[in-house]
Amino acid sequence: MELILNNYIYQNVFARQEQIVRVYSQREGANGRVVLEDIVEILLTDIPSNPNKKIFNKADYNVLTITQDKIQLSGIKLIEHEGLHLADVEQLHEFYSFCDELAAEELYESLGEWLSFQVCTLINKRLAHLGEMVSQIPFWEKYTLKVSKLFDENQKITIREWLIGSYGLSVSWIITTFTNKVRNMMANAYKVNSGEKADKNEGNVNVYYPRNFAFVAQTIDWWVESDDWSWLKEVIKNSVVVKNSIDEDKEQVRKLKKEGFNIDDIIQKVWNVTQTSHQVEDENYQYKILKAFVQMV
């Protein structure tokens, strides 16, 4: 099988640099496979001003050795090509689950989201050959236009206020889940990119200008706009912080399902949300999340 090389660019906002992930595929884009050494290399990137970053002892800082160790731990059988280890989507996810201690939490989560929603999406669509030709929509410009419509650009806001204003959220466990996600990412990304600590409001909560959230907005957009609900399944299964709220909502949903109510009726009765409520720029992000939740219960 002839393989061609495609480069994907990961924007590492934490280290303020672009990094390459190589993907090999057939010429027409089928059978895309990711170079695992590139994933390890990114995870081992030094992040300035992050005392919490967990790194290997410098004596063990060998990308190939670490990659081989993680492959052995994950038990996956890979293709080797020109001395590189190539993984398909399923193998990549399995391999990545064993790499969480290589990097700070925010980098590990950010790279994982990017791999899932950009790289793996194209591989699954047999479009791996497009590589950097599929550049992101000039996201910064798009985001700047959006926040200028939704917020006073000169007024600092909390993460919670940004989430509610940007995505029309009202369900407490969804807001809490996203708030924790954004807080972890902003904790380092903001300081690295702005060179300063975040201000606090009277309640001692961090506040930011709306434009500052561009560092993390794309990840949240992937969550609420994609049909890949793996993140939601993970929250339902493992979240401790919102477990009680989710369990209560699951109980209500199951009860209404037994009584024969359809999805729209269940969403309205449990959360007072409809397809036309809570819209932001003609998008109803919260309804999509709740619909997926009801279907999973």
PDB file of C-alpha atoms in Angstrom:
ATOM      1  CA  MET A   1       0.000   0.000   0.000  1.00  0.00           C
ATOM      2  CA  GLU A   2       1.470   3.328  -1.081  1.00  0.00           C
ATOM      3  CA  LEU A   3       1.359   5.923   1.690  1.00  0.00           C
ATOM      4  CA  ILE A   4       1.492   9.697   1.309  1.00  0.00           C
ATOM      5  CA  LEU A   5       2.402  12.137   4.064  1.00  0.00           C
ATOM      6  CA  ASN A   6      -0.018  14.825   5.288  1.00  0.00           C
ATOM      7  CA  ASN A   7       0.827  17.477   7.867  1.00  0.00           C
ATOM      8  CA  TYR A   8      -1.705  18.760  10.398  1.00  0.00           C
ATOM      9  CA  ILE A   9      -0.911  21.880  12.415  1.00  0.00           C
ATOM     10  CA  TYR A  10      -1.776  21.968  16.108  1.00  0.00           C
ATOM     11  CA  GLN A  11      -1.885  25.475  17.579  1.00  0.00           C
ATOM     12  CA  ASN A  12      -0.312  24.995  21.004  1.00  0.00           C
ATOM     13  CA  VAL A  13      -1.512  28.136  22.793  1.00  0.00           C
ATOM     14  CA  PHE A  14       0.128  27.016  26.017  1.00  0.00           C
ATOM     15  CA  ALA A  15       3.621  27.022  24.510  1.00  0.00           C
ATOM     16  CA  ARG A  16       2.755  29.692  21.911  1.00  0.00           C
ATOM     17  CA  GLN A  17       3.899  27.646  18.941  1.00  0.00           C
ATOM     18  CA  GLU A  18       2.612  25.633  16.006  1.00  0.00           C
ATOM     19  CA  GLN A  19       3.385  21.926  16.080  1.00  0.00           C
ATOM     20  CA  ILE A  20       3.081  19.303  13.374  1.00  0.00           C
ATOM     21  CA  VAL A  21       1.239  16.000  13.590  1.00  0.00           C
ATOM     22  CA  ARG A  22       1.976  13.766  10.621  1.00  0.00           C
ATOM     23  CA  VAL A  23      -0.752  11.555   9.185  1.00  0.00           C
ATOM     24  CA  TYR A  24      -0.072   8.945   6.514  1.00  0.00           C
ATOM     25  CA  SER A  25      -2.841   7.803   4.204  1.00  0.00           C
ATOM     26  CA  GLN A  26      -3.519   6.415   0.767  1.00  0.00           C
ATOM     27  CA  ARG A  27      -3.416   8.987  -2.004  1.00  0.00           C
ATOM     28  CA  GLU A  28      -7.203   9.419  -2.046  1.00  0.00           C
ATOM     29  CA  GLY A  29      -7.360   9.854   1.746  1.00  0.00           C
ATOM     30  CA  ALA A  30      -8.379   6.407   2.956  1.00  0.00           C
ATOM     31  CA  ASN A  31      -6.703   4.455   5.780  1.00  0.00           C
ATOM     32  CA  GLY A  32      -5.363   7.512   7.586  1.00  0.00           C
ATOM     33  CA  ARG A  33      -2.882   6.721  10.362  1.00  0.00           C
ATOM     34  CA  VAL A  34      -1.352   9.115  12.881  1.00  0.00           C
ATOM     35  CA  VAL A  35       2.340   9.217  13.802  1.00  0.00           C
ATOM     36  CA  LEU A  36       2.383   8.509  17.538  1.00  0.00           C
ATOM     37  CA  GLU A  37       5.860   9.956  18.036  1.00  0.00           C
ATOM     38  CA  ASP A  38       4.445  13.372  17.081  1.00  0.00           C
ATOM     39  CA  ILE A  39       1.775  13.076  19.769  1.00  0.00           C
ATOM     40  CA  VAL A  40       4.343  12.278  22.446  1.00  0.00           C
ATOM     41  CA  GLU A  41       6.573  15.115  21.248  1.00  0.00           C
ATOM     42  CA  ILE A  42       3.771  17.641  21.711  1.00  0.00           C
ATOM     43  CA  LEU A  43       2.795  16.312  25.127  1.00  0.00           C
ATOM     44  CA  LEU A  44       6.384  16.686  26.286  1.00  0.00           C
ATOM     45  CA  THR A  45       6.512  20.333  25.202  1.00  0.00           C
ATOM     46  CA  ASP A  46       7.803  22.626  27.923  1.00  0.00           C
ATOM     47  CA  ILE A  47       5.087  25.043  29.054  1.00  0.00           C
ATOM     48  CA  PRO A  48       6.406  28.315  30.515  1.00  0.00           C
ATOM     49  CA  SER A  49       5.232  29.394  33.958  1.00  0.00           C
ATOM     50  CA  ASN A  50       3.520  26.111  34.785  1.00  0.00           C
ATOM     51  CA  PRO A  51       4.822  24.709  38.065  1.00  0.00           C
ATOM     52  CA  ASN A  52       2.218  21.948  37.996  1.00  0.00           C
ATOM     53  CA  LYS A  53       3.435  20.339  34.795  1.00  0.00           C
ATOM     54  CA  LYS A  54       4.381  16.720  35.314  1.00  0.00           C
ATOM     55  CA  ILE A  55       7.414  15.830  33.193  1.00  0.00           C
ATOM     56  CA  PHE A  56       9.605  12.812  32.852  1.00  0.00           C
ATOM     57  CA  ASN A  57      13.096  12.830  34.255  1.00  0.00           C
ATOM     58  CA  LYS A  58      15.358  14.365  31.611  1.00  0.00           C
ATOM     59  CA  ALA A  59      17.289  11.109  31.456  1.00  0.00           C
ATOM     60  CA  ASP A  60      14.105   9.436  30.235  1.00  0.00           C
ATOM     61  CA  TYR A  61      13.210  12.210  27.793  1.00  0.00           C
ATOM     62  CA  ASN A  62      13.368  10.080  24.656  1.00  0.00           C
ATOM     63  CA  VAL A  63      10.361  10.316  22.397  1.00  0.00           C
ATOM     64  CA  LEU A  64      10.867   6.937  20.756  1.00  0.00           C
ATOM     65  CA  THR A  65      11.390   5.124  24.068  1.00  0.00           C
ATOM     66  CA  ILE A  66       8.329   6.731  25.652  1.00  0.00           C
ATOM     67  CA  THR A  67       6.232   5.994  22.570  1.00  0.00           C
ATOM     68  CA  GLN A  68       7.251   2.346  22.621  1.00  0.00           C
ATOM     69  CA  ASP A  69       6.492   2.089  26.353  1.00  0.00           C
ATOM     70  CA  LYS A  70       2.995   3.507  25.864  1.00  0.00           C
ATOM     71  CA  ILE A  71       2.338   1.220  22.908  1.00  0.00           C
ATOM     72  CA  GLN A  72       3.259  -1.765  25.054  1.00  0.00           C
ATOM     73  CA  LEU A  73       1.009  -0.567  27.889  1.00  0.00           C
ATOM     74  CA  SER A  74      -1.945  -0.028  25.558  1.00  0.00           C
ATOM     75  CA  GLY A  75      -1.501  -3.426  23.899  1.00  0.00           C
ATOM     76  CA  ILE A  76      -2.168  -2.133  20.378  1.00  0.00           C
ATOM     77  CA  LYS A  77      -0.704  -3.688  17.210  1.00  0.00           C
ATOM     78  CA  LEU A  78       0.565  -0.994  14.860  1.00  0.00           C
ATOM     79  CA  ILE A  79       1.969  -0.462  11.401  1.00  0.00           C
ATOM     80  CA  GLU A  80       5.583   0.711  11.391  1.00  0.00           C
ATOM     81  CA  HIS A  81       6.683   2.928   8.519  1.00  0.00           C
ATOM     82  CA  GLU A  82      10.142   4.425   8.108  1.00  0.00           C
ATOM     83  CA  GLY A  83      10.853   3.864  11.792  1.00  0.00           C
ATOM     84  CA  LEU A  84       7.591   5.549  12.897  1.00  0.00           C
ATOM     85  CA  HIS A  85       4.605   4.000  14.662  1.00  0.00           C
ATOM     86  CA  LEU A  86       1.312   4.632  12.834  1.00  0.00           C
ATOM     87  CA  ALA A  87      -2.087   4.293  14.521  1.00  0.00           C
ATOM     88  CA  ASP A  88      -5.636   4.301  13.197  1.00  0.00           C
ATOM     89  CA  VAL A  89      -8.347   6.218  15.052  1.00  0.00           C
ATOM     90  CA  GLU A  90      -9.267   3.453  17.492  1.00  0.00           C
ATOM     91  CA  GLN A  91      -5.621   2.695  18.258  1.00  0.00           C
ATOM     92  CA  LEU A  92      -4.875   6.407  18.706  1.00  0.00           C
ATOM     93  CA  HIS A  93      -7.612   6.796  21.326  1.00  0.00           C
ATOM     94  CA  GLU A  94      -6.363   3.728  23.199  1.00  0.00           C
ATOM     95  CA  PHE A  95      -2.754   4.923  23.071  1.00  0.00           C
ATOM     96  CA  TYR A  96      -3.697   8.452  24.168  1.00  0.00           C
ATOM     97  CA  SER A  97      -5.497   7.188  27.248  1.00  0.00           C
ATOM     98  CA  PHE A  98      -2.141   6.027  28.611  1.00  0.00           C
ATOM     99  CA  CYS A  99      -0.389   9.382  28.035  1.00  0.00           C
ATOM    100  CA  ASP A 100      -2.103  11.636  30.564  1.00  0.00           C
ATOM    101  CA  GLU A 101       0.902  11.857  32.885  1.00  0.00           C
ATOM    102  CA  LEU A 102       3.176  13.182  30.117  1.00  0.00           C
ATOM    103  CA  ALA A 103       1.749  16.710  30.149  1.00  0.00           C
ATOM    104  CA  ALA A 104      -0.148  19.299  32.126  1.00  0.00           C
ATOM    105  CA  GLU A 105      -3.883  18.624  32.249  1.00  0.00           C
ATOM    106  CA  GLU A 106      -4.848  21.583  30.053  1.00  0.00           C
ATOM    107  CA  LEU A 107      -2.436  20.592  27.272  1.00  0.00           C
ATOM    108  CA  TYR A 108      -3.462  16.936  27.442  1.00  0.00           C
ATOM    109  CA  GLU A 109      -7.163  17.839  27.167  1.00  0.00           C
ATOM    110  CA  SER A 110      -6.660  20.469  24.463  1.00  0.00           C
ATOM    111  CA  LEU A 111      -4.585  18.194  22.234  1.00  0.00           C
ATOM    112  CA  GLY A 112      -7.030  15.342  22.814  1.00  0.00           C
ATOM    113  CA  GLU A 113      -9.978  17.467  21.709  1.00  0.00           C
ATOM    114  CA  TRP A 114      -8.099  18.657  18.627  1.00  0.00           C
ATOM    115  CA  LEU A 115      -7.159  15.117  17.644  1.00  0.00           C
ATOM    116  CA  SER A 116     -10.737  13.901  18.081  1.00  0.00           C
ATOM    117  CA  PHE A 117     -12.576  16.714  16.370  1.00  0.00           C
ATOM    118  CA  GLN A 118     -10.161  17.645  13.591  1.00  0.00           C
ATOM    119  CA  VAL A 119      -7.713  14.879  12.772  1.00  0.00           C
ATOM    120  CA  CYS A 120      -9.871  11.839  13.556  1.00  0.00           C
ATOM    121  CA  THR A 121     -12.952  13.374  11.951  1.00  0.00           C
ATOM    122  CA  LEU A 122     -11.143  13.702   8.620  1.00  0.00           C
ATOM    123  CA  ILE A 123      -9.655  10.215   8.922  1.00  0.00           C
ATOM    124  CA  ASN A 124     -13.093   8.722   9.563  1.00  0.00           C
ATOM    125  CA  LYS A 125     -14.435  10.561   6.507  1.00  0.00           C
ATOM    126  CA  ARG A 126     -11.571   9.127   4.413  1.00  0.00           C
ATOM    127  CA  LEU A 127     -10.257  12.668   3.877  1.00  0.00           C
ATOM    128  CA  ALA A 128      -6.927  12.358   5.680  1.00  0.00           C
ATOM    129  CA  HIS A 129      -5.050  13.475   2.563  1.00  0.00           C
ATOM    130  CA  LEU A 130      -6.397  17.036   2.871  1.00  0.00           C
ATOM    131  CA  GLY A 131      -4.075  17.790   5.786  1.00  0.00           C
ATOM    132  CA  GLU A 132      -3.282  21.474   6.171  1.00  0.00           C
ATOM    133  CA  MET A 133      -5.441  22.278   3.134  1.00  0.00           C
ATOM    134  CA  VAL A 134      -8.314  22.077   5.612  1.00  0.00           C
ATOM    135  CA  SER A 135      -7.219  25.103   7.592  1.00  0.00           C
ATOM    136  CA  GLN A 136      -9.468  26.295  10.341  1.00  0.00           C
ATOM    137  CA  ILE A 137     -11.844  29.072   9.368  1.00  0.00           C
ATOM    138  CA  PRO A 138      -9.970  32.198  10.422  1.00  0.00           C
ATOM    139  CA  PHE A 139     -11.276  31.444  13.878  1.00  0.00           C
ATOM    140  CA  TRP A 140      -9.976  34.506  15.634  1.00  0.00           C
ATOM    141  CA  GLU A 141     -11.784  36.847  13.228  1.00  0.00           C
ATOM    142  CA  LYS A 142     -14.971  34.816  13.485  1.00  0.00           C
ATOM    143  CA  TYR A 143     -14.783  34.796  17.268  1.00  0.00           C
ATOM    144  CA  THR A 144     -14.049  38.518  17.518  1.00  0.00           C
ATOM    145  CA  LEU A 145     -17.134  39.283  15.444  1.00  0.00           C
ATOM    146  CA  LYS A 146     -19.256  37.009  17.629  1.00  0.00           C
ATOM    147  CA  VAL A 147     -18.217  38.535  20.964  1.00  0.00           C
ATOM    148  CA  SER A 148     -18.699  42.067  19.632  1.00  0.00           C
ATOM    149  CA  LYS A 149     -22.369  41.192  19.136  1.00  0.00           C
ATOM    150  CA  LEU A 150     -22.870  39.407  22.451  1.00  0.00           C
ATOM    151  CA  PHE A 151     -20.804  41.347  24.999  1.00  0.00           C
ATOM    152  CA  ASP A 152     -19.440  44.730  25.951  1.00  0.00           C
ATOM    153  CA  GLU A 153     -15.872  44.174  24.775  1.00  0.00           C
ATOM    154  CA  ASN A 154     -14.499  46.527  27.424  1.00  0.00           C
ATOM    155  CA  GLN A 155     -16.246  44.849  30.347  1.00  0.00           C
ATOM    156  CA  LYS A 156     -14.553  41.903  32.031  1.00  0.00           C
ATOM    157  CA  ILE A 157     -16.752  38.874  32.747  1.00  0.00           C
ATOM    158  CA  THR A 158     -16.525  35.539  34.560  1.00  0.00           C
ATOM    159  CA  ILE A 159     -16.238  32.180  32.848  1.00  0.00           C
ATOM    160  CA  ARG A 160     -19.824  31.410  33.830  1.00  0.00           C
ATOM    161  CA  GLU A 161     -21.083  34.674  32.304  1.00  0.00           C
ATOM    162  CA  TRP A 162     -19.158  33.975  29.113  1.00  0.00           C
ATOM    163  CA  LEU A 163     -20.609  30.462  28.794  1.00  0.00           C
ATOM    164  CA  ILE A 164     -24.183  31.577  29.406  1.00  0.00           C
ATOM    165  CA  GLY A 165     -23.873  34.498  26.985  1.00  0.00           C
ATOM    166  CA  SER A 166     -22.016  32.585  24.270  1.00  0.00           C
ATOM    167  CA  TYR A 167     -23.951  29.315  24.314  1.00  0.00           C
ATOM    168  CA  GLY A 168     -27.302  30.083  25.959  1.00  0.00           C
ATOM    169  CA  LEU A 169     -26.742  27.613  28.793  1.00  0.00           C
ATOM    170  CA  SER A 170     -29.084  27.396  31.776  1.00  0.00           C
ATOM    171  CA  VAL A 171     -28.829  23.788  33.029  1.00  0.00           C
ATOM    172  CA  SER A 172     -26.622  23.828  36.118  1.00  0.00           C
ATOM    173  CA  TRP A 173     -24.641  20.617  35.536  1.00  0.00           C
ATOM    174  CA  ILE A 174     -23.842  21.612  31.939  1.00  0.00           C
ATOM    175  CA  ILE A 175     -22.662  25.062  33.067  1.00  0.00           C
ATOM    176  CA  THR A 176     -20.559  23.519  35.861  1.00  0.00           C
ATOM    177  CA  THR A 177     -18.990  20.975  33.502  1.00  0.00           C
ATOM    178  CA  PHE A 178     -18.021  23.638  30.974  1.00  0.00           C
ATOM    179  CA  THR A 179     -16.906  26.085  33.673  1.00  0.00           C
ATOM    180  CA  ASN A 180     -14.463  23.554  35.098  1.00  0.00           C
ATOM    181  CA  LYS A 181     -13.200  22.704  31.622  1.00  0.00           C
ATOM    182  CA  VAL A 182     -12.609  26.355  30.710  1.00  0.00           C
ATOM    183  CA  ARG A 183     -11.119  27.210  34.111  1.00  0.00           C
ATOM    184  CA  ASN A 184      -8.465  24.519  33.706  1.00  0.00           C
ATOM    185  CA  MET A 185      -7.556  25.697  30.222  1.00  0.00           C
ATOM    186  CA  MET A 186      -7.613  29.415  31.031  1.00  0.00           C
ATOM    187  CA  ALA A 187      -5.507  28.991  34.159  1.00  0.00           C
ATOM    188  CA  ASN A 188      -2.357  28.673  32.106  1.00  0.00           C
ATOM    189  CA  ALA A 189      -3.300  29.825  28.600  1.00  0.00           C
ATOM    190  CA  TYR A 190      -4.285  33.310  29.741  1.00  0.00           C
ATOM    191  CA  LYS A 191      -1.112  33.917  31.718  1.00  0.00           C
ATOM    192  CA  VAL A 192       1.127  32.574  28.960  1.00  0.00           C
ATOM    193  CA  ASN A 193      -0.518  34.661  26.242  1.00  0.00           C
ATOM    194  CA  SER A 194      -1.132  37.861  28.197  1.00  0.00           C
ATOM    195  CA  GLY A 195       1.880  37.786  30.501  1.00  0.00           C
ATOM    196  CA  GLU A 196      -0.249  38.566  33.551  1.00  0.00           C
ATOM    197  CA  LYS A 197      -2.572  36.979  36.062  1.00  0.00           C
ATOM    198  CA  ALA A 198      -6.321  37.288  35.672  1.00  0.00           C
ATOM    199  CA  ASP A 199      -8.144  40.033  37.598  1.00  0.00           C
ATOM    200  CA  LYS A 200     -10.792  39.093  40.159  1.00  0.00           C
ATOM    201  CA  ASN A 201     -14.227  40.567  40.782  1.00  0.00           C
ATOM    202  CA  GLU A 202     -15.739  41.451  44.158  1.00  0.00           C
ATOM    203  CA  GLY A 203     -16.576  37.804  44.732  1.00  0.00           C
ATOM    204  CA  ASN A 204     -12.918  36.830  44.235  1.00  0.00           C
ATOM    205  CA  VAL A 205     -13.737  35.083  40.927  1.00  0.00           C
ATOM    206  CA  ASN A 206     -11.422  35.447  37.932  1.00  0.00           C
ATOM    207  CA  VAL A 207     -12.673  37.790  35.222  1.00  0.00           C
ATOM    208  CA  TYR A 208     -11.495  38.268  31.648  1.00  0.00           C
ATOM    209  CA  TYR A 209     -12.263  40.405  28.627  1.00  0.00           C
ATOM    210  CA  PRO A 210     -14.526  38.455  26.239  1.00  0.00           C
ATOM    211  CA  ARG A 211     -11.777  38.419  23.603  1.00  0.00           C
ATOM    212  CA  ASN A 212      -9.511  36.510  26.012  1.00  0.00           C
ATOM    213  CA  PHE A 213     -11.701  33.417  25.726  1.00  0.00           C
ATOM    214  CA  ALA A 214     -10.598  32.932  22.112  1.00  0.00           C
ATOM    215  CA  PHE A 215      -7.816  30.778  23.610  1.00  0.00           C
ATOM    216  CA  VAL A 216     -10.362  28.123  24.556  1.00  0.00           C
ATOM    217  CA  ALA A 217     -13.507  28.927  22.557  1.00  0.00           C
ATOM    218  CA  GLN A 218     -12.729  26.571  19.711  1.00  0.00           C
ATOM    219  CA  THR A 219     -12.573  23.565  22.022  1.00  0.00           C
ATOM    220  CA  ILE A 220     -15.969  24.446  23.503  1.00  0.00           C
ATOM    221  CA  ASP A 221     -17.336  25.017  19.995  1.00  0.00           C
ATOM    222  CA  TRP A 222     -16.232  21.510  19.053  1.00  0.00           C
ATOM    223  CA  TRP A 223     -18.098  20.159  22.061  1.00  0.00           C
ATOM    224  CA  VAL A 224     -21.391  21.880  21.354  1.00  0.00           C
ATOM    225  CA  GLU A 225     -21.380  21.778  17.539  1.00  0.00           C
ATOM    226  CA  SER A 226     -20.091  18.269  16.852  1.00  0.00           C
ATOM    227  CA  ASP A 227     -22.121  15.078  16.712  1.00  0.00           C
ATOM    228  CA  ASP A 228     -19.351  13.302  18.638  1.00  0.00           C
ATOM    229  CA  TRP A 229     -20.761  13.060  22.161  1.00  0.00           C
ATOM    230  CA  SER A 230     -17.899  11.087  23.702  1.00  0.00           C
ATOM    231  CA  TRP A 231     -17.211  13.980  26.098  1.00  0.00           C
ATOM    232  CA  LEU A 232     -20.826  13.879  27.314  1.00  0.00           C
ATOM    233  CA  LYS A 233     -20.682  10.123  27.844  1.00  0.00           C
ATOM    234  CA  GLU A 234     -17.542  10.656  29.909  1.00  0.00           C
ATOM    235  CA  VAL A 235     -19.260  13.321  32.041  1.00  0.00           C
ATOM    236  CA  ILE A 236     -22.308  11.111  32.625  1.00  0.00           C
ATOM    237  CA  LYS A 237     -20.139   8.133  33.547  1.00  0.00           C
ATOM    238  CA  ASN A 238     -17.340   9.649  35.609  1.00  0.00           C
ATOM    239  CA  SER A 239     -18.066  13.193  36.770  1.00  0.00           C
ATOM    240  CA  VAL A 240     -18.082  13.468  40.556  1.00  0.00           C
ATOM    241  CA  VAL A 241     -18.832  17.191  40.802  1.00  0.00           C
ATOM    242  CA  VAL A 242     -22.185  17.038  38.978  1.00  0.00           C
ATOM    243  CA  LYS A 243     -23.093  13.409  39.703  1.00  0.00           C
ATOM    244  CA  ASN A 244     -26.091  14.162  41.937  1.00  0.00           C
ATOM    245  CA  SER A 245     -27.612  16.620  39.467  1.00  0.00           C
ATOM    246  CA  ILE A 246     -27.127  14.231  36.559  1.00  0.00           C
ATOM    247  CA  ASP A 247     -28.583  11.303  38.512  1.00  0.00           C
ATOM    248  CA  GLU A 248     -31.677  13.346  39.385  1.00  0.00           C
ATOM    249  CA  ASP A 249     -32.169  14.345  35.740  1.00  0.00           C
ATOM    250  CA  LYS A 250     -31.613  10.766  34.557  1.00  0.00           C
ATOM    251  CA  GLU A 251     -34.328   9.582  36.939  1.00  0.00           C
ATOM    252  CA  GLN A 252     -36.800  12.166  35.612  1.00  0.00           C
ATOM    253  CA  VAL A 253     -35.963  11.311  31.990  1.00  0.00           C
ATOM    254  CA  ARG A 254     -36.452   7.581  32.552  1.00  0.00           C
ATOM    255  CA  LYS A 255     -39.780   8.183  34.268  1.00  0.00           C
ATOM    256  CA  LEU A 256     -41.058  10.339  31.399  1.00  0.00           C
ATOM    257  CA  LYS A 257     -39.836   7.849  28.808  1.00  0.00           C
ATOM    258  CA  LYS A 258     -41.841   5.096  30.533  1.00  0.00           C
ATOM    259  CA  GLU A 259     -44.879   7.378  30.408  1.00  0.00           C
ATOM    260  CA  GLY A 260     -44.470   7.669  26.629  1.00  0.00           C
ATOM    261  CA  PHE A 261     -43.309  11.263  26.253  1.00  0.00           C
ATOM    262  CA  ASN A 262     -41.197  12.116  23.195  1.00  0.00           C
ATOM    263  CA  ILE A 263     -37.771  13.759  23.349  1.00  0.00           C
ATOM    264  CA  ASP A 264     -38.980  17.339  22.857  1.00  0.00           C
ATOM    265  CA  ASP A 265     -41.604  16.982  25.587  1.00  0.00           C
ATOM    266  CA  ILE A 266     -39.082  15.448  27.980  1.00  0.00           C
ATOM    267  CA  ILE A 267     -36.589  18.262  27.412  1.00  0.00           C
ATOM    268  CA  GLN A 268     -39.260  20.888  28.006  1.00  0.00           C
ATOM    269  CA  LYS A 269     -40.649  19.223  31.135  1.00  0.00           C
ATOM    270  CA  VAL A 270     -37.292  18.495  32.791  1.00  0.00           C
ATOM    271  CA  TRP A 271     -35.309  21.613  31.830  1.00  0.00           C
ATOM    272  CA  ASN A 272     -37.845  24.062  30.364  1.00  0.00           C
ATOM    273  CA  VAL A 273     -35.864  24.133  27.114  1.00  0.00           C
ATOM    274  CA  THR A 274     -37.314  23.939  23.598  1.00  0.00           C
ATOM    275  CA  GLN A 275     -35.864  23.963  20.100  1.00  0.00           C
ATOM    276  CA  THR A 276     -36.475  27.707  19.860  1.00  0.00           C
ATOM    277  CA  SER A 277     -35.529  28.794  23.396  1.00  0.00           C
ATOM    278  CA  HIS A 278     -32.024  29.710  24.587  1.00  0.00           C
ATOM    279  CA  GLN A 279     -30.828  30.429  21.065  1.00  0.00           C
ATOM    280  CA  VAL A 280     -27.591  32.295  20.372  1.00  0.00           C
ATOM    281  CA  GLU A 281     -27.160  33.557  16.808  1.00  0.00           C
ATOM    282  CA  ASP A 282     -29.823  31.083  15.617  1.00  0.00           C
ATOM    283  CA  GLU A 283     -28.049  28.147  17.296  1.00  0.00           C
ATOM    284  CA  ASN A 284     -29.547  26.157  20.156  1.00  0.00           C
ATOM    285  CA  TYR A 285     -26.480  24.521  21.649  1.00  0.00           C
ATOM    286  CA  GLN A 286     -28.152  23.539  24.898  1.00  0.00           C
ATOM    287  CA  TYR A 287     -31.024  21.763  23.154  1.00  0.00           C
ATOM    288  CA  LYS A 288     -28.537  19.649  21.163  1.00  0.00           C
ATOM    289  CA  ILE A 289     -26.708  18.636  24.350  1.00  0.00           C
ATOM    290  CA  LEU A 290     -29.930  17.751  26.165  1.00  0.00           C
ATOM    291  CA  LYS A 291     -31.264  15.788  23.189  1.00  0.00           C
ATOM    292  CA  ALA A 292     -28.077  13.707  23.171  1.00  0.00           C
ATOM    293  CA  PHE A 293     -28.368  13.252  26.939  1.00  0.00           C
ATOM    294  CA  VAL A 294     -31.968  12.010  26.703  1.00  0.00           C
ATOM    295  CA  GLN A 295     -31.001   9.563  23.958  1.00  0.00           C
ATOM    296  CA  MET A 296     -28.214   8.151  26.134  1.00  0.00           C
ATOM    297  CA  VAL A 297     -30.389   7.613  29.213  1.00  0.00           C
TER     298      VAL A 297
END
